[in-house]
XYZ file of C-alpha atoms in Angstrom:
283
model
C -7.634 -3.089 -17.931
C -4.071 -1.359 -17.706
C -1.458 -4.529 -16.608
C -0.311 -1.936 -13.918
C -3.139 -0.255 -12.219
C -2.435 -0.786 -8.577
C -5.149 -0.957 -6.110
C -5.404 -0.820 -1.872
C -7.333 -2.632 -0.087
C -8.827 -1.904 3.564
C -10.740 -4.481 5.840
C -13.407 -3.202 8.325
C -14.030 -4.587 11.985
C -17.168 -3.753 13.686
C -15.894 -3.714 16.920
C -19.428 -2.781 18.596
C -22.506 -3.149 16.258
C -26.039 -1.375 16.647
C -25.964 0.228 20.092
C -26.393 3.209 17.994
C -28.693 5.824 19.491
C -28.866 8.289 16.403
C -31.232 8.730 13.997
C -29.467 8.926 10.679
C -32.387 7.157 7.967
C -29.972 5.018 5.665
C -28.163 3.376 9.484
C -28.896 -0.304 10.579
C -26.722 0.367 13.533
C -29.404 2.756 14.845
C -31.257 1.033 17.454
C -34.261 3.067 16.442
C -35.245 1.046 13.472
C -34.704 -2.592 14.862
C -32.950 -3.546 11.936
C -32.645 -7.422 12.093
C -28.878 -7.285 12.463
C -26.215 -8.402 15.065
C -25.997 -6.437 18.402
C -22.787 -6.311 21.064
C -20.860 -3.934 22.948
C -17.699 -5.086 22.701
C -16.181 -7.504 20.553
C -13.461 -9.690 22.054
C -10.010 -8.475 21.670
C -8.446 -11.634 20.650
C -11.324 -12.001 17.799
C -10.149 -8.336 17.010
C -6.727 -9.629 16.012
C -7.382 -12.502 14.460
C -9.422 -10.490 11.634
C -6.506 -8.394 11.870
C -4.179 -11.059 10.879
C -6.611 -12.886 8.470
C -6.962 -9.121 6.602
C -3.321 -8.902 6.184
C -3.473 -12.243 4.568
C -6.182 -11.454 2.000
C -4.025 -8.414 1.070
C -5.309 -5.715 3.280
C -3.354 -2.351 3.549
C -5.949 -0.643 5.910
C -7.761 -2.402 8.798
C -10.564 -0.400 10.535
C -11.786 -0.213 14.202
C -15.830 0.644 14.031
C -17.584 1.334 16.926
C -21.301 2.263 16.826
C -22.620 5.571 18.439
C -22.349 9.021 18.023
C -18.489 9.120 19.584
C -16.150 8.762 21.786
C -16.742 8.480 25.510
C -14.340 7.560 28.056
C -15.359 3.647 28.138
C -15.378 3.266 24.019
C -11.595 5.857 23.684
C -10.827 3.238 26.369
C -11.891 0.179 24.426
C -10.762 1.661 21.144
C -6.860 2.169 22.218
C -7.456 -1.403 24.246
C -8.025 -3.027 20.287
C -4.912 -0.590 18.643
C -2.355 -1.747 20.827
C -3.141 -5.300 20.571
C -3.339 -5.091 16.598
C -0.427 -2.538 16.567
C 1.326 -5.330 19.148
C 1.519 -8.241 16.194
C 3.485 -6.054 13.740
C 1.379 -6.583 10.667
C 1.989 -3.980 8.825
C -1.337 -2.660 8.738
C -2.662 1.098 8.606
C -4.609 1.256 11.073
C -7.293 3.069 10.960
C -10.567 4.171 13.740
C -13.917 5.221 12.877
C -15.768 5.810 16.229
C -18.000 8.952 15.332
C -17.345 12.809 16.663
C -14.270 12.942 18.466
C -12.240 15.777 20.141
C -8.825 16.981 19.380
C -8.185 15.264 23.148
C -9.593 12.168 22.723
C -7.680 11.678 18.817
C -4.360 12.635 20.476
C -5.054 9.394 22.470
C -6.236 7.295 19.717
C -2.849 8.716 17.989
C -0.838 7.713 21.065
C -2.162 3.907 21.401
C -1.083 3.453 17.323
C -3.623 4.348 15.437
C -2.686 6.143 12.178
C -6.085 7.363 10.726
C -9.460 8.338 11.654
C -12.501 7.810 9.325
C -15.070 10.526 9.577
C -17.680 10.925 6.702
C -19.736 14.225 6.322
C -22.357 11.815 4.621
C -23.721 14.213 2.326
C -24.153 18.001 1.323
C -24.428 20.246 4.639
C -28.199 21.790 3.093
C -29.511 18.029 3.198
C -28.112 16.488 6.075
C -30.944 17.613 8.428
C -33.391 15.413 6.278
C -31.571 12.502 6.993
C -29.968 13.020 10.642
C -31.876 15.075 13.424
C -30.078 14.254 16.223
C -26.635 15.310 15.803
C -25.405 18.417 13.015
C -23.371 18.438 10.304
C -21.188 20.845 11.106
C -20.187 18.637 14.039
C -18.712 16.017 11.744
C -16.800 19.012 9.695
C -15.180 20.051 12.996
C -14.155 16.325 14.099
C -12.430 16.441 10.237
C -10.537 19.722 11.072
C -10.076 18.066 14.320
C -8.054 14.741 12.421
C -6.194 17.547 11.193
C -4.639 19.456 13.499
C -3.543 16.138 16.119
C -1.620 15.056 13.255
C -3.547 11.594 12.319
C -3.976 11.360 8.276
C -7.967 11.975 7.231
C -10.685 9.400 5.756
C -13.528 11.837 4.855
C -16.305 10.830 2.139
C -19.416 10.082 2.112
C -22.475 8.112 0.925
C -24.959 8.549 -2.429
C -28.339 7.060 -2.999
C -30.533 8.823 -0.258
C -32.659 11.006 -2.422
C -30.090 13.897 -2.632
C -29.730 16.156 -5.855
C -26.793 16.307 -7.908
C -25.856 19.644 -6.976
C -26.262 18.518 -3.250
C -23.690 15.477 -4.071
C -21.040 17.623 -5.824
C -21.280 20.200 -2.768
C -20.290 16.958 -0.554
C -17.582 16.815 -2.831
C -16.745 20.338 -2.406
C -16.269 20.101 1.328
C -14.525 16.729 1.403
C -12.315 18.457 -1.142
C -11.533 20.988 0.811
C -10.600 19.062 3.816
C -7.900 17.301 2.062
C -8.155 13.659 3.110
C -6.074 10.938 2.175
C -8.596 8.154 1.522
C -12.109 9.003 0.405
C -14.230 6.116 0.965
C -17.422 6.307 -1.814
C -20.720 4.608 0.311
C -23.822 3.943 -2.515
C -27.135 3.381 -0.331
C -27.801 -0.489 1.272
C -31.729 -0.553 1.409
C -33.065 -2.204 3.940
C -36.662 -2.581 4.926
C -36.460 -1.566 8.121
C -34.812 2.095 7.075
C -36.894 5.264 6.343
C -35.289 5.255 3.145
C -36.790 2.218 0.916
C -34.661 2.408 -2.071
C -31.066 3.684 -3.391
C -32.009 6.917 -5.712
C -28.614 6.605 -8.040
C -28.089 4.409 -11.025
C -25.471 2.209 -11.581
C -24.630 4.746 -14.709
C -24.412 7.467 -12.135
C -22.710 5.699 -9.656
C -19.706 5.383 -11.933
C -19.591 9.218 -13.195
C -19.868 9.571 -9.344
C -16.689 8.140 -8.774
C -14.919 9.980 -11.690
C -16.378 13.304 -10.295
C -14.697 12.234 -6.717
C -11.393 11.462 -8.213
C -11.450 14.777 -9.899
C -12.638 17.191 -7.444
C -10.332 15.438 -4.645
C -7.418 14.982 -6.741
C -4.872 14.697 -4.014
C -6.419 12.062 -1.986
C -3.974 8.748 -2.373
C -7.180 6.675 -2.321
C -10.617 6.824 -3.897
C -12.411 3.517 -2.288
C -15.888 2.351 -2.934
C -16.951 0.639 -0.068
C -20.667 -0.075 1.633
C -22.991 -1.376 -1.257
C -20.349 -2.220 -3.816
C -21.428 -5.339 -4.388
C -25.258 -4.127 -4.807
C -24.608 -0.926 -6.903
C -22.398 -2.440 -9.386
C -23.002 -6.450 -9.982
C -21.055 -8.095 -12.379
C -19.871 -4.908 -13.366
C -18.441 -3.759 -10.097
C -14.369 -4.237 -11.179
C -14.869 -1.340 -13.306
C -14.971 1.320 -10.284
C -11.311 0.991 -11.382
C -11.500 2.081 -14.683
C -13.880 5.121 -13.448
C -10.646 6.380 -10.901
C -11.156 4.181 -7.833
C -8.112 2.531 -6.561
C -9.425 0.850 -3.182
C -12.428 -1.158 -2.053
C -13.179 -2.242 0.953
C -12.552 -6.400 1.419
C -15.021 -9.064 3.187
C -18.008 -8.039 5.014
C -18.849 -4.370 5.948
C -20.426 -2.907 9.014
C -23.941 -5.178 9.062
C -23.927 -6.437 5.771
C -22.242 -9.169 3.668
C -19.624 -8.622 0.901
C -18.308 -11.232 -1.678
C -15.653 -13.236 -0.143
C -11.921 -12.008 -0.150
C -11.000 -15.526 -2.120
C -13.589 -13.811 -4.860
C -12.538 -10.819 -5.092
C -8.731 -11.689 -4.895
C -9.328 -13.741 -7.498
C -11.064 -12.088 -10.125
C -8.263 -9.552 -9.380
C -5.658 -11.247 -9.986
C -7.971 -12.645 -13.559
C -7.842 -9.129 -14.509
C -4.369 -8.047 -14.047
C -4.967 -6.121 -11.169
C -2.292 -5.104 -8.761
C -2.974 -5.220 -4.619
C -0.445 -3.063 -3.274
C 0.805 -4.671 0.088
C 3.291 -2.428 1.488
C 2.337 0.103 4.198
C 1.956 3.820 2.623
């Protein structure tokens, strides 16, 4: 490992957990599987800050603001901007960053007003296999919430997750139209099984998994991050430090949205063990 390579990280905050009423087959936040996980509306705004704070102290660049749900209505935008001016309020430094479903070029002009400087909005997977995995809502109506992102000004997380019995060709089109969307962070999801799910296990290797990340780092060459995120931990082992040898340059740190990651003292650690570089300042 280079003595240089320089790495982001980004903290996530589930901000309201498994009120979900879509149908996507690889989602414990849908309440339509009864996934054995944690369930709230709204978590406490002075809870929401302090993982804002502690994030900042394990390094974090980017903190996230996840609600569950197919979007924004009036109560969650509400809620939303309620958490970014609070976090925005304590001066951390922090990029921060919502992920709150389909929104419209309205409702992210708001979400830009109350300080938030990125939204996170994966297509998933390739527009030809979405409908096996999602019925309820389209793909094209994540693509437009992307364009969307675009055009109010707020800077673009767009990726994606592997695993869920797509083809290759179907993941490289994914790749296409992320690509072509321009984002600035493309967060890399590798399938969490869980036995409540549809889907019972992750269909990509950990072999695959890695050319996967070279392929997204060189068919979105632009983007300032590649990050692996949900089911690092699970995809990669004792081998999972190499994402950054395969062109990742950001993971996600601590827990994700229902399931546990290592601990940021772990992965901090073995970071610093290998020479690896968090980059703190805000970009």
């Amino acid at each position: 490992m280079s003595e240089n390579k320089e790495i982001f990280l980004c903290a996530i905050c589930n901000i309201e957990s498994g009120t979900c009423n879509e149908d996507c087959k690889f989602c414990t936040q849908s309440v339509k599987y009864k996934a054995d996980i944690q369930r709230y509306k709204k978590k406490a705004i002075e809870q929401i800050v302090e993982e804002a704070k502690r994030a900042r102290a394990n390094n974090a660049n980017g903190f996230c603001l996840v609600t569950a749900g197919k979007g924004l209505n009036d109560k969650r935008l509400e809620f939303v901007c309620e958490a970014a001016r609070a976090v925005k309020k304590e001066n951390l430094g922090l990029i921060l960053i919502a992920c709150n479903g389909t929104a419209s070029v309205e409702q992210l002009q708001t979400l830009k007003e109350a300080g938030v400087d990125a939204y996170n909005h994966n297509l998933e997977t390739a527009r030809d296999f979405y409908p096996e995995i999602v019925t309820t809502h389209t793909w094209d109506e994540r693509y437009q919430t992307c364009k969307n992102v675009k055009e109010v000004g707020l800077r673009l997380v767009c990726g994606g997750i592997f695993g869920l019995g797509e083809t290759q060709e179907q993941r490289v089109s994914m790749l296409e139209s992320i690509a072509s969307l321009e984002p600035m962070n493309v967060p890399l999801n590798f399938f969490h099984p869980n036995s409540a799910l549809p889907i019972v296990e992750n269909s990509v290797t950990r072999e695959e998994a890695f050319e996967l990340i070279s392929l997204a780092r060189k068919m979105v060459p632009n983007a300032m991050k590649i990050m692996v995120a949900g089911g690092r931990e699970l995809m990669f082992g004792e081998e999972q430090y190499k994402i950054f040898e395969k062109g990742a340059n950001a993971f996600v740190i601590g827990d994700y949205l229902t399931t546990a990651g290592r601990t940021p003292a772990e992965d901090i650690a073995e970071l610093e063990r290998q020479g690896i570089k968090v980059i703190r300042e805000r970009n």
